PDB file of C-alpha atoms in Angstrom:
ATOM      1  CA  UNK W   1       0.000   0.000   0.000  1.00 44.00           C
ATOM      2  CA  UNK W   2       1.128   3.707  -1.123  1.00 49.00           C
ATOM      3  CA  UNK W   3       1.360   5.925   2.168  1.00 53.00           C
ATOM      4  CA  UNK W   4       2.465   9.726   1.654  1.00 56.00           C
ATOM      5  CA  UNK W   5       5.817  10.253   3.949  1.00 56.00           C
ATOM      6  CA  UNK W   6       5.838  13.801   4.815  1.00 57.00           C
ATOM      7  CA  UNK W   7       9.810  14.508   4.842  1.00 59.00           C
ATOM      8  CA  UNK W   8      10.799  14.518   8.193  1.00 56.00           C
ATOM      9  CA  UNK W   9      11.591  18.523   8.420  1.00 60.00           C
ATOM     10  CA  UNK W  10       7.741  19.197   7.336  1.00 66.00           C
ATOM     11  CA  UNK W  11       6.008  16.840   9.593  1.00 67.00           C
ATOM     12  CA  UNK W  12       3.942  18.232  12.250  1.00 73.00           C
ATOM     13  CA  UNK W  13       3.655  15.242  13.298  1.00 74.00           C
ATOM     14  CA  UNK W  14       6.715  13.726  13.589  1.00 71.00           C
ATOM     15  CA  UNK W  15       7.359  13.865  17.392  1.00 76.00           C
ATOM     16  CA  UNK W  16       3.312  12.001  18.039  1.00 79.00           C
ATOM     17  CA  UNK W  17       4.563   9.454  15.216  1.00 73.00           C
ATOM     18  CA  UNK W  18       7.790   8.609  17.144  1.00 73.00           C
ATOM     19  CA  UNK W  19       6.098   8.710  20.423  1.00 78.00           C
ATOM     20  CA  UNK W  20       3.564   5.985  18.661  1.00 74.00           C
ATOM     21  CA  UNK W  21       5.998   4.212  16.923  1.00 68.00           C
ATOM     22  CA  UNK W  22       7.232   3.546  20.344  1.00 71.00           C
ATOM     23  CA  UNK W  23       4.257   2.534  22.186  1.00 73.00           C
ATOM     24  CA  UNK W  24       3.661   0.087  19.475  1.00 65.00           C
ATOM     25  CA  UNK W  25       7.244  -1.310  19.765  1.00 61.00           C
ATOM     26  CA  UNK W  26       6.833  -1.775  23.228  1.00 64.00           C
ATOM     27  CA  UNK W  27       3.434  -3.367  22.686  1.00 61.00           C
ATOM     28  CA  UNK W  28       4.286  -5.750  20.436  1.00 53.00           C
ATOM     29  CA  UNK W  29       1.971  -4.596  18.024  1.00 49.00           C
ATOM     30  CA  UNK W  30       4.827  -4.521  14.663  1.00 46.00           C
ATOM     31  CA  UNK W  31       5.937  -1.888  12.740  1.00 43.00           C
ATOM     32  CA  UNK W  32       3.025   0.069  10.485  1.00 41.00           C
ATOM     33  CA  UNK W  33       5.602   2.575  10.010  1.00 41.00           C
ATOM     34  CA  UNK W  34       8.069   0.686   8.810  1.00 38.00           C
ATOM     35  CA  UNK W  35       5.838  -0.306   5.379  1.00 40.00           C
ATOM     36  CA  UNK W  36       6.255   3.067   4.058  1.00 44.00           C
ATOM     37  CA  UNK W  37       9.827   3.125   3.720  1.00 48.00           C
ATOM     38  CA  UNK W  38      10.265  -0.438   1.989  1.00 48.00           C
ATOM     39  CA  UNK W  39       9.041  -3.746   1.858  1.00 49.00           C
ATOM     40  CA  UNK W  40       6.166  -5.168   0.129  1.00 56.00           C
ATOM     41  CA  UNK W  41       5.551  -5.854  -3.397  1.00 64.00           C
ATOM     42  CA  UNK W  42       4.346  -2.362  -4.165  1.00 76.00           C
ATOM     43  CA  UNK W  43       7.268   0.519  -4.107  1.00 85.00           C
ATOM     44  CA  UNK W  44       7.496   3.667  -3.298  1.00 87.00           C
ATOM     45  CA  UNK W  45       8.628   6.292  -6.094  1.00 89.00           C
ATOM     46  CA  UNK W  46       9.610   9.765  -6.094  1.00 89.00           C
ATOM     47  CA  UNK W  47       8.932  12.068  -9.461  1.00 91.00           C
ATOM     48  CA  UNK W  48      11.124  15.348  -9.643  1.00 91.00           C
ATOM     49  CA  UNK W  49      10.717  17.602 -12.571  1.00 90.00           C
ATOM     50  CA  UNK W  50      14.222  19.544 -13.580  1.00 88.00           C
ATOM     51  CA  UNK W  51      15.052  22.025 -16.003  1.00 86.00           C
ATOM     52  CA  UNK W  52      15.943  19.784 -18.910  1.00 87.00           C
ATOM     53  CA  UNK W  53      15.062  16.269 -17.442  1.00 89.00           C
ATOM     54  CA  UNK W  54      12.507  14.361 -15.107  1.00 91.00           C
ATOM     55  CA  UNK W  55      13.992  12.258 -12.381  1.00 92.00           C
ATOM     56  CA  UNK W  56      11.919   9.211 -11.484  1.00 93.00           C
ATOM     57  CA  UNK W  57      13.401   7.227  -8.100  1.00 92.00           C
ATOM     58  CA  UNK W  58      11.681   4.367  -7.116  1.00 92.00           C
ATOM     59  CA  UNK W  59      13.114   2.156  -3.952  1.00 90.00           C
ATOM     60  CA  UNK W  60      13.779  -1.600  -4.825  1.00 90.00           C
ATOM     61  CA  UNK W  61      15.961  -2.762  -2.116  1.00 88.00           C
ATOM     62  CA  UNK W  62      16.917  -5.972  -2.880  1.00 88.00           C
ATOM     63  CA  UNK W  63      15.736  -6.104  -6.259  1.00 90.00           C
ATOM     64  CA  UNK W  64      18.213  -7.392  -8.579  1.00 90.00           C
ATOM     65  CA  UNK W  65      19.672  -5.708 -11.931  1.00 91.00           C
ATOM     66  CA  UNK W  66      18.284  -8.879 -14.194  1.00 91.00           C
ATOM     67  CA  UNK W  67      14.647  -8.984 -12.240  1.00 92.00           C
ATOM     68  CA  UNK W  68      13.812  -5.351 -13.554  1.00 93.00           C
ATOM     69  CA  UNK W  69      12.226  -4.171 -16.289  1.00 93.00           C
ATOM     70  CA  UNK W  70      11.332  -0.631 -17.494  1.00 94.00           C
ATOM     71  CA  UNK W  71       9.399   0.274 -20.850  1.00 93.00           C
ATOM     72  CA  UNK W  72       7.842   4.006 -21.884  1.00 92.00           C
ATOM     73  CA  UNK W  73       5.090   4.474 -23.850  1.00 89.00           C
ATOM     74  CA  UNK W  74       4.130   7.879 -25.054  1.00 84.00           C
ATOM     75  CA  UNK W  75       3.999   9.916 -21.405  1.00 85.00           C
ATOM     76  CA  UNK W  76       3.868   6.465 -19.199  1.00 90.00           C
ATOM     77  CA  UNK W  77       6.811   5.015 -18.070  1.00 92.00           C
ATOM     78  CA  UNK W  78       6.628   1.364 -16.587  1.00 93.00           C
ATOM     79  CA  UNK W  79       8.495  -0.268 -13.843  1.00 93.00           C
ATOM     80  CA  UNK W  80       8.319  -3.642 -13.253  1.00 92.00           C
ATOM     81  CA  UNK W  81      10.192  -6.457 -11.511  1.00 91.00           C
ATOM     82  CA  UNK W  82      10.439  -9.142  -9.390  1.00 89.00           C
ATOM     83  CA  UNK W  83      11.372  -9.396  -5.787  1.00 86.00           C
ATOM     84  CA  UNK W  84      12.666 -13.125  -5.020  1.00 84.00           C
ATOM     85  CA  UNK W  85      13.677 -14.270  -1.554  1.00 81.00           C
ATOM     86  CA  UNK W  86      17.261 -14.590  -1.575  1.00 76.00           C
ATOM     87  CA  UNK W  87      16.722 -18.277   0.003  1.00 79.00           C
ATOM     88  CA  UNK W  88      15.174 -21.186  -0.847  1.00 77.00           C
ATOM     89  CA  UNK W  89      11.959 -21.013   0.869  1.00 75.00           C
ATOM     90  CA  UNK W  90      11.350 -24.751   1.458  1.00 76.00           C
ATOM     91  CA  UNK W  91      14.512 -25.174   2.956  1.00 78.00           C
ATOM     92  CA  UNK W  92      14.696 -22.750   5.415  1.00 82.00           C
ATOM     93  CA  UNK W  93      12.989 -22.045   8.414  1.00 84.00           C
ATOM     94  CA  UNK W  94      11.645 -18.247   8.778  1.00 86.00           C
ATOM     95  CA  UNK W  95      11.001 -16.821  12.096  1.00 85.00           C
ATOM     96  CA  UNK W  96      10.071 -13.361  10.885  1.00 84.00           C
ATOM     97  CA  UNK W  97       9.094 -12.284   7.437  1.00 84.00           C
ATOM     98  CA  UNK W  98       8.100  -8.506   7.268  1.00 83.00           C
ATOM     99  CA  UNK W  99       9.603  -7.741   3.771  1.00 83.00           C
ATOM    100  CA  UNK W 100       7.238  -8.747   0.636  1.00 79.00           C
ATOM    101  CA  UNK W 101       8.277 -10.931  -2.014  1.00 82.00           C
ATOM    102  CA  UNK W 102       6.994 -11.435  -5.281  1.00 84.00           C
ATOM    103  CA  UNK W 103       6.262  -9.544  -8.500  1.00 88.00           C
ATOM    104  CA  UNK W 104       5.305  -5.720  -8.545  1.00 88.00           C
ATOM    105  CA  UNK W 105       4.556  -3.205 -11.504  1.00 88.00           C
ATOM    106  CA  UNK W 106       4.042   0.561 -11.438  1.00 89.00           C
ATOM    107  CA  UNK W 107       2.927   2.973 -13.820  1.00 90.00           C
ATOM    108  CA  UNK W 108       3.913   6.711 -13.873  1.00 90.00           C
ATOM    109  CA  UNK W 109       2.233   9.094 -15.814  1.00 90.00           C
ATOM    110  CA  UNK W 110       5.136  11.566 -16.797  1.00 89.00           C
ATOM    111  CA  UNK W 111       4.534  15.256 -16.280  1.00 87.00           C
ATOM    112  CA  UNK W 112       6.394  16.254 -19.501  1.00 85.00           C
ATOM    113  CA  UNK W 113       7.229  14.609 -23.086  1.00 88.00           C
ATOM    114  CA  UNK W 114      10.217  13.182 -23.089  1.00 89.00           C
ATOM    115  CA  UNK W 115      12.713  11.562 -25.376  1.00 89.00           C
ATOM    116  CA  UNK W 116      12.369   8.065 -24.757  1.00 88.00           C
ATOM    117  CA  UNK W 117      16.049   7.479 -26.562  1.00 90.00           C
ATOM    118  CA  UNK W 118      18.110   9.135 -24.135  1.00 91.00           C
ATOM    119  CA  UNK W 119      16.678   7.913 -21.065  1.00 92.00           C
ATOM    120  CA  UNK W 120      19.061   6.426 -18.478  1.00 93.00           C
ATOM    121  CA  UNK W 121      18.681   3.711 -15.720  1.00 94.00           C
ATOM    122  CA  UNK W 122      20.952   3.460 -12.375  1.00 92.00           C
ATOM    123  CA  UNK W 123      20.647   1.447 -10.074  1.00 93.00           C
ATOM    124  CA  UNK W 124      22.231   1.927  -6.913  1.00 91.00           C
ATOM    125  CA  UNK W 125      22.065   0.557  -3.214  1.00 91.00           C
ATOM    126  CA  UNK W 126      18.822  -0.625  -3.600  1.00 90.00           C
ATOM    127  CA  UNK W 127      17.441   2.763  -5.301  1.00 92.00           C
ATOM    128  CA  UNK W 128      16.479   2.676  -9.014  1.00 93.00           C
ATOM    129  CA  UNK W 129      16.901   6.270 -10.843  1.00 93.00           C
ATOM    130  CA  UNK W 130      15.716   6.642 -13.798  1.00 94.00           C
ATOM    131  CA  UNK W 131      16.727  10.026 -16.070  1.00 93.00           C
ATOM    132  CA  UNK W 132      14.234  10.986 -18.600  1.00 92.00           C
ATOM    133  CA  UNK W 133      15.258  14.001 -20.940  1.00 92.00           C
ATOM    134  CA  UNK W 134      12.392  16.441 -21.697  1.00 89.00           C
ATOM    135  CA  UNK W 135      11.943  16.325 -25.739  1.00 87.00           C
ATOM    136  CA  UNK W 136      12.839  19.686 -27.243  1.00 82.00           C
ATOM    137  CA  UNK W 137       9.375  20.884 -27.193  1.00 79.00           C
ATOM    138  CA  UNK W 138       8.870  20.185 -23.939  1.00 75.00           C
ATOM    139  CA  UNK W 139      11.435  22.330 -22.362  1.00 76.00           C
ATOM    140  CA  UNK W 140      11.441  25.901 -20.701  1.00 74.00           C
ATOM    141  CA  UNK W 141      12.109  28.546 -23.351  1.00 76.00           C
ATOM    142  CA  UNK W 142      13.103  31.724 -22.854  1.00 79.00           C
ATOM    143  CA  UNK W 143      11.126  34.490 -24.143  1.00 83.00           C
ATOM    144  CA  UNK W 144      12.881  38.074 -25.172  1.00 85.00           C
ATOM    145  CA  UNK W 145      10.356  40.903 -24.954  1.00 86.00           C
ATOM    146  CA  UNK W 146      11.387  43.050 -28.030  1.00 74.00           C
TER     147      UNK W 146
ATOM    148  CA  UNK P   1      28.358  -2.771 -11.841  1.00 43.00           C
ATOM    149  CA  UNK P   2      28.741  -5.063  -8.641  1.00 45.00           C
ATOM    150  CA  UNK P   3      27.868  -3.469  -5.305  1.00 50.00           C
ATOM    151  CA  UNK P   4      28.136  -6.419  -3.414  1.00 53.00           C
ATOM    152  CA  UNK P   5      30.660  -5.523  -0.289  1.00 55.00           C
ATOM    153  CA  UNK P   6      31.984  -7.041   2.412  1.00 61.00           C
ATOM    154  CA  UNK P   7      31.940  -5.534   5.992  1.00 61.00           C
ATOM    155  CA  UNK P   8      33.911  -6.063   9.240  1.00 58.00           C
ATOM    156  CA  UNK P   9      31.699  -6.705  12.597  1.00 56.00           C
ATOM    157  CA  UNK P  10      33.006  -4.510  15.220  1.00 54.00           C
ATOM    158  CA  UNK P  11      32.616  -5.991  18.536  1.00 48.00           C
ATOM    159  CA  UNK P  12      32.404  -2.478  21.211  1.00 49.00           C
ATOM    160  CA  UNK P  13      31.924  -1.026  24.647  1.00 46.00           C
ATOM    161  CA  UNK P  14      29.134   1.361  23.000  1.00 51.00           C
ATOM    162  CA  UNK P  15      26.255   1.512  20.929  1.00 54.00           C
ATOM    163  CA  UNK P  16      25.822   3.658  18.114  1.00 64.00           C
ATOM    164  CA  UNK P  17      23.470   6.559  19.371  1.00 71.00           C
ATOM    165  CA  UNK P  18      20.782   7.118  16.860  1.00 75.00           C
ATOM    166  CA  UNK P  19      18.841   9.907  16.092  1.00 76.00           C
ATOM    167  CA  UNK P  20      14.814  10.200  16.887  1.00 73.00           C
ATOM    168  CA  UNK P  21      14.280  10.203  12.953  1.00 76.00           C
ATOM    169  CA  UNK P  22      15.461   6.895  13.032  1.00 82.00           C
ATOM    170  CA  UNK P  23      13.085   3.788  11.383  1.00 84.00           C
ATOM    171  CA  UNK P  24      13.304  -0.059  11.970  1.00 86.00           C
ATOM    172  CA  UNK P  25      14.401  -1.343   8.846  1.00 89.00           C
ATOM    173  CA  UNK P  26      12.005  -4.492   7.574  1.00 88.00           C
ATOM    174  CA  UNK P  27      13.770  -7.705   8.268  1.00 90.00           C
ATOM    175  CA  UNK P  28      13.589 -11.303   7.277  1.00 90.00           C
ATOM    176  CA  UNK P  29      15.069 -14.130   9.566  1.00 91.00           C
ATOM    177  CA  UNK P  30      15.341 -17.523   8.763  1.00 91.00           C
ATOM    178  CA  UNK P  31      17.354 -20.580  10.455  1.00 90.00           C
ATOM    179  CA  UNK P  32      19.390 -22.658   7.955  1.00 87.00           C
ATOM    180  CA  UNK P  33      19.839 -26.207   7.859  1.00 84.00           C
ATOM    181  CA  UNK P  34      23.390 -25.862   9.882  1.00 83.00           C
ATOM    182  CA  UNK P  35      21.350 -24.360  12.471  1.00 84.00           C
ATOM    183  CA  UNK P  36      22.726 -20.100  11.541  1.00 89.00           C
ATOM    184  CA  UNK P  37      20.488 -17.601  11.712  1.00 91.00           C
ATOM    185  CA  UNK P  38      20.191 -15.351   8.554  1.00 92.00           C
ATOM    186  CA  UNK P  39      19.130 -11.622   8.927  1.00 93.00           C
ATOM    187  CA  UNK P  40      18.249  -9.703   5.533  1.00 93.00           C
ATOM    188  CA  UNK P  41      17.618  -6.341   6.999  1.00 93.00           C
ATOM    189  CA  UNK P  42      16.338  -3.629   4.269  1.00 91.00           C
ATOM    190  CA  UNK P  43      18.745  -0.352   4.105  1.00 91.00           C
ATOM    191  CA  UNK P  44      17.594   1.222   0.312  1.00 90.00           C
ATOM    192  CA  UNK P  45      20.297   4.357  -0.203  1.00 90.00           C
ATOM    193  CA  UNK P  46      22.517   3.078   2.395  1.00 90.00           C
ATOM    194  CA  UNK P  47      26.141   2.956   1.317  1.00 89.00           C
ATOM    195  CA  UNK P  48      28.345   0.432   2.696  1.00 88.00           C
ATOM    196  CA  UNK P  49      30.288   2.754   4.695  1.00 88.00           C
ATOM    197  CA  UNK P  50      27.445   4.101   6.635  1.00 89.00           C
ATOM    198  CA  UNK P  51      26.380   0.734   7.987  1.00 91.00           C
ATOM    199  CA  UNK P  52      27.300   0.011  11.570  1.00 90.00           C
ATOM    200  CA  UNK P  53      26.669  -3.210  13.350  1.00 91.00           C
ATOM    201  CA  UNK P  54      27.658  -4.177  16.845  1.00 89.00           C
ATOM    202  CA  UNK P  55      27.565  -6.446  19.505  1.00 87.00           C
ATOM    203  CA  UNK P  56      27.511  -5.214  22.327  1.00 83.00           C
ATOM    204  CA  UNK P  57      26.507  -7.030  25.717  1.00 82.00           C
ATOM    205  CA  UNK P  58      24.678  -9.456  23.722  1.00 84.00           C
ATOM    206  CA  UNK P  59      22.909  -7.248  21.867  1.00 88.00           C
ATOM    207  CA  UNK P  60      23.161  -6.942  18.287  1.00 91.00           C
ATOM    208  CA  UNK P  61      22.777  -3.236  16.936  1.00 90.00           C
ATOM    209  CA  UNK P  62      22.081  -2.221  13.167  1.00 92.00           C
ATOM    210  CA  UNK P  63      22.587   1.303  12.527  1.00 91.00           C
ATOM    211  CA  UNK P  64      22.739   2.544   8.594  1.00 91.00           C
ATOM    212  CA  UNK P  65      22.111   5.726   7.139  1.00 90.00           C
ATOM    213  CA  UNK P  66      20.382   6.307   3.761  1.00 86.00           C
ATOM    214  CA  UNK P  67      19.505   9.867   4.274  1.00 81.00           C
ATOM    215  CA  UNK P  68      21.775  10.758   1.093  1.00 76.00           C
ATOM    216  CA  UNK P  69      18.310   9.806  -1.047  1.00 76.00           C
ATOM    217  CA  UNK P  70      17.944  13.236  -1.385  1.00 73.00           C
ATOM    218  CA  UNK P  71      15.487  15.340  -3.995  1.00 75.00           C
ATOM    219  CA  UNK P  72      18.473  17.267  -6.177  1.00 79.00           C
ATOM    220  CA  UNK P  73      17.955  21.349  -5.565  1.00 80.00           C
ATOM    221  CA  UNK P  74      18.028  21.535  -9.167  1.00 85.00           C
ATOM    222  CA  UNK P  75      14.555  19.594  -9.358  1.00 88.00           C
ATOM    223  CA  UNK P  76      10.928  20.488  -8.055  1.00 87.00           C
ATOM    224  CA  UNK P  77       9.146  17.281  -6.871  1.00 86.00           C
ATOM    225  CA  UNK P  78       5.867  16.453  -9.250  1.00 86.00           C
ATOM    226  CA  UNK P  79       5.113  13.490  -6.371  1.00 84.00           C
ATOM    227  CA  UNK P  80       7.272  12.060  -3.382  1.00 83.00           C
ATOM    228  CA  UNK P  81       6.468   8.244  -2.553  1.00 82.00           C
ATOM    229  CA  UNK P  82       9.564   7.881   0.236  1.00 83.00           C
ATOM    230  CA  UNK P  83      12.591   9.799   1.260  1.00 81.00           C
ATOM    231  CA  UNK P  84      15.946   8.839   2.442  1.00 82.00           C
ATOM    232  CA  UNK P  85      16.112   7.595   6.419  1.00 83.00           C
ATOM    233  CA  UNK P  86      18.323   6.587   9.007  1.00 88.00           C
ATOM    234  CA  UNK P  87      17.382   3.107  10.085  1.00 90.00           C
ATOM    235  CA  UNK P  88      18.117   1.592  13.340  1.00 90.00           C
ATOM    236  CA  UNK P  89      17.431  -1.782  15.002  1.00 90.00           C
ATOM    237  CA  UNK P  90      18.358  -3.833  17.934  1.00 90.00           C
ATOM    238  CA  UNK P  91      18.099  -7.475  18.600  1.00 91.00           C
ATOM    239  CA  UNK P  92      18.708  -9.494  21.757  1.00 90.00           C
ATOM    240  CA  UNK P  93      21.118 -12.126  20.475  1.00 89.00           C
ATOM    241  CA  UNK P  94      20.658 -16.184  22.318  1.00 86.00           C
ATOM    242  CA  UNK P  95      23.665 -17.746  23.613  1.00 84.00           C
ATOM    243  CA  UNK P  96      23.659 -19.937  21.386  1.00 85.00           C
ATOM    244  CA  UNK P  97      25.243 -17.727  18.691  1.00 88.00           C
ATOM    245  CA  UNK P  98      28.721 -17.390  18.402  1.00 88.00           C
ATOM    246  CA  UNK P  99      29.077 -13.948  18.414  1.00 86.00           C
ATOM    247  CA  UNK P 100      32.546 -13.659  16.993  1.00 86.00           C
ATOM    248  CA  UNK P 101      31.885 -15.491  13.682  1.00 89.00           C
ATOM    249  CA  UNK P 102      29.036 -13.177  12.444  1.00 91.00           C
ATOM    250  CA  UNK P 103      29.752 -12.316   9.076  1.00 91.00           C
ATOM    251  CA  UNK P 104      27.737  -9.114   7.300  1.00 92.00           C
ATOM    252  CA  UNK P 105      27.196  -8.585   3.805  1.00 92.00           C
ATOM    253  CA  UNK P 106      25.888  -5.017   1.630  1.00 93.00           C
ATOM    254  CA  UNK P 107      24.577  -5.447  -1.460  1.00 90.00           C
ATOM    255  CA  UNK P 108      21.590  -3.863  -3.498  1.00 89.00           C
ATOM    256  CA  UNK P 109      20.156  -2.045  -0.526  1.00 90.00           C
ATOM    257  CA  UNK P 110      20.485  -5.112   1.718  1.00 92.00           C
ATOM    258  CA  UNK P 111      21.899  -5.938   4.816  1.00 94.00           C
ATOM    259  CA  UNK P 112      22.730  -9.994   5.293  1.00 94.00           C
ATOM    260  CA  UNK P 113      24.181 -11.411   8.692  1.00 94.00           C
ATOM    261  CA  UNK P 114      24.921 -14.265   9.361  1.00 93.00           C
ATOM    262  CA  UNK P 115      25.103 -15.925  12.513  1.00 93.00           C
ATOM    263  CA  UNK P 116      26.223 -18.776  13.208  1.00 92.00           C
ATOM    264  CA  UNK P 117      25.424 -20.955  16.018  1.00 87.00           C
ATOM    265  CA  UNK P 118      28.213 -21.670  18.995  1.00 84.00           C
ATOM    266  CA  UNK P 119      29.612 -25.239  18.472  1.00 77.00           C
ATOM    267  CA  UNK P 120      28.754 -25.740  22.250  1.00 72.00           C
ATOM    268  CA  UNK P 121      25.109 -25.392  20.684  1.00 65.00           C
ATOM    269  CA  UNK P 122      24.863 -27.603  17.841  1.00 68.00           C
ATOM    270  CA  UNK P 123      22.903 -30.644  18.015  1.00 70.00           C
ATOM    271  CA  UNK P 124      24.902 -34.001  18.397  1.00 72.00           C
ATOM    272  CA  UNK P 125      23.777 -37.098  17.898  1.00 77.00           C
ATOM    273  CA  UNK P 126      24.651 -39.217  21.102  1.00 82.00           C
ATOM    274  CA  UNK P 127      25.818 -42.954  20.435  1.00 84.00           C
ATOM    275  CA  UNK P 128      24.479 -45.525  22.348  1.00 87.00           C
ATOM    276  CA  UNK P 129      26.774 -48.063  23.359  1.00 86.00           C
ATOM    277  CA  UNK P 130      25.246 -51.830  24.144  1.00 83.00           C
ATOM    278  CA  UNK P 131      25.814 -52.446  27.373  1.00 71.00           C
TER     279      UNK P 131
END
């Protein structure tokens, strides 16, 4: 499930959250929190419009290079992938599973046009960023009043 | 491009200190056959430089920061899913691990330890002699 993190800096909340956080910790109750930062089969991504690109991060930890697929058609860009325990499952005993495993897809509708040519894929510690140039038309011209 | 890196358990008087904006990071554990316990602890954005583990008093300690995950100044954010955090976790370790063979792991935004079990703790099959 999507959930909206406030950054830390902007959250009036922050100090109730911790304070919750917390209680439920001591409580026994797991860690609601902890789903928004990773885990699960659905991940998190972060869209940042530039000057000449867009800037699409999403957060795969644990996600391998092979298991990931990206495609862009017209304005949607396409993530997909795979997220396969590291161990085989029938072999192992597991005493705590709180990360997700299995196959996930999202679907960003791009602000902008973009040149689907030039676009470039890192991935790095677990975060996949993906560089999309803005196609010529799209970009910020400058105007001179005459 | 291989991140996968190896990293040295330091074994310390202290614990790291962390900040209130520290999360738990998600983590798996599972026993293998040889009786070792496997942690896979999730640290997206964490390099392997800014992960600390410890043991400390029998208490294991992860501490990794991933707050470089950063939105560039150069770009205005259209939507923001997640942002870059400090995680933090603690676990109370059994005696039964041997506590100076754990062996950690970073790669692709995850944390692996291993810890094995203490040979004092490993099951042995008793013969019977006839009597």
């Amino acid at each position: 499930m999507p959930v909206f993190r406030w950054p830390n800096s902007l959250d009036p909340w922050a100090g109730l959250r911790q304070m919750q956080r917390e209680l439920e910790r001591l409580m026994g109750r797991g860690l609601p929190e902890a789903r928004s930062i990773g885990g699960g089969v659905y991940p998190p991504v972060n869209v940042l419009n530039g000057n000449d690109d867009l800037l699409v991060q999403c957060e795969v930890a644990g996600v391998k290079r092979e298991d990931l697929e990206i495609s862009i058609t017209g304005d949607t860009l396409m993530i997909r992938g795979r997220k396969v325990p590291n161990v085989d499952e029938e072999k192992v005993r597991f005493q705590r599973r709180e990360r997700g495993t299995g196959d996930f897809s999202r679907t960003v509708v791009l602000p902008d046009k973009v040149d689907p040519d030039k676009v470039v894929a890192n991935l790095k510690n677990g975060i996949l960023s993906i560089r999309l140039p803005k196609s010529e038309a799209a970009k910020p011209r400058q105007i001179r009043v005459g | 491009m291989s991140d996968n890196q190896d990293i040295r358990i330091k074994v310390t008087p202290s614990a790291p200190n962390p900040s209130d904006k520290a999360v738990p990071p998600l983590v798996d554990i599972h026993e293998e056959e040889d009786g070792a316990v496997v942690l896979t602890v999730e640290i997206p954005g964490a390099d392997k430089d800014k992960v600390d583990v410890r043991v400390d008093k029998g208490v294991l300690t992860i501490w990794a920061d991933g707050e470089d995950v950063q939105v560039p100044e150069e770009y205005v954010p259209t939507y923001v899913g997640f942002v870059g955090s400090e995680y933090f976790r603690a676990f109370a370790l059994s005696d039964e691990v041997d506590r100076d063979n754990i062996q950690a792991k970073v790669a692709d935004g995850l944390l692996t330890l291993r810890l094995p079990r203490a040979s004092a703790a490993q099951t042995k099959k008793i013969e019977i002699k006839a009597g």
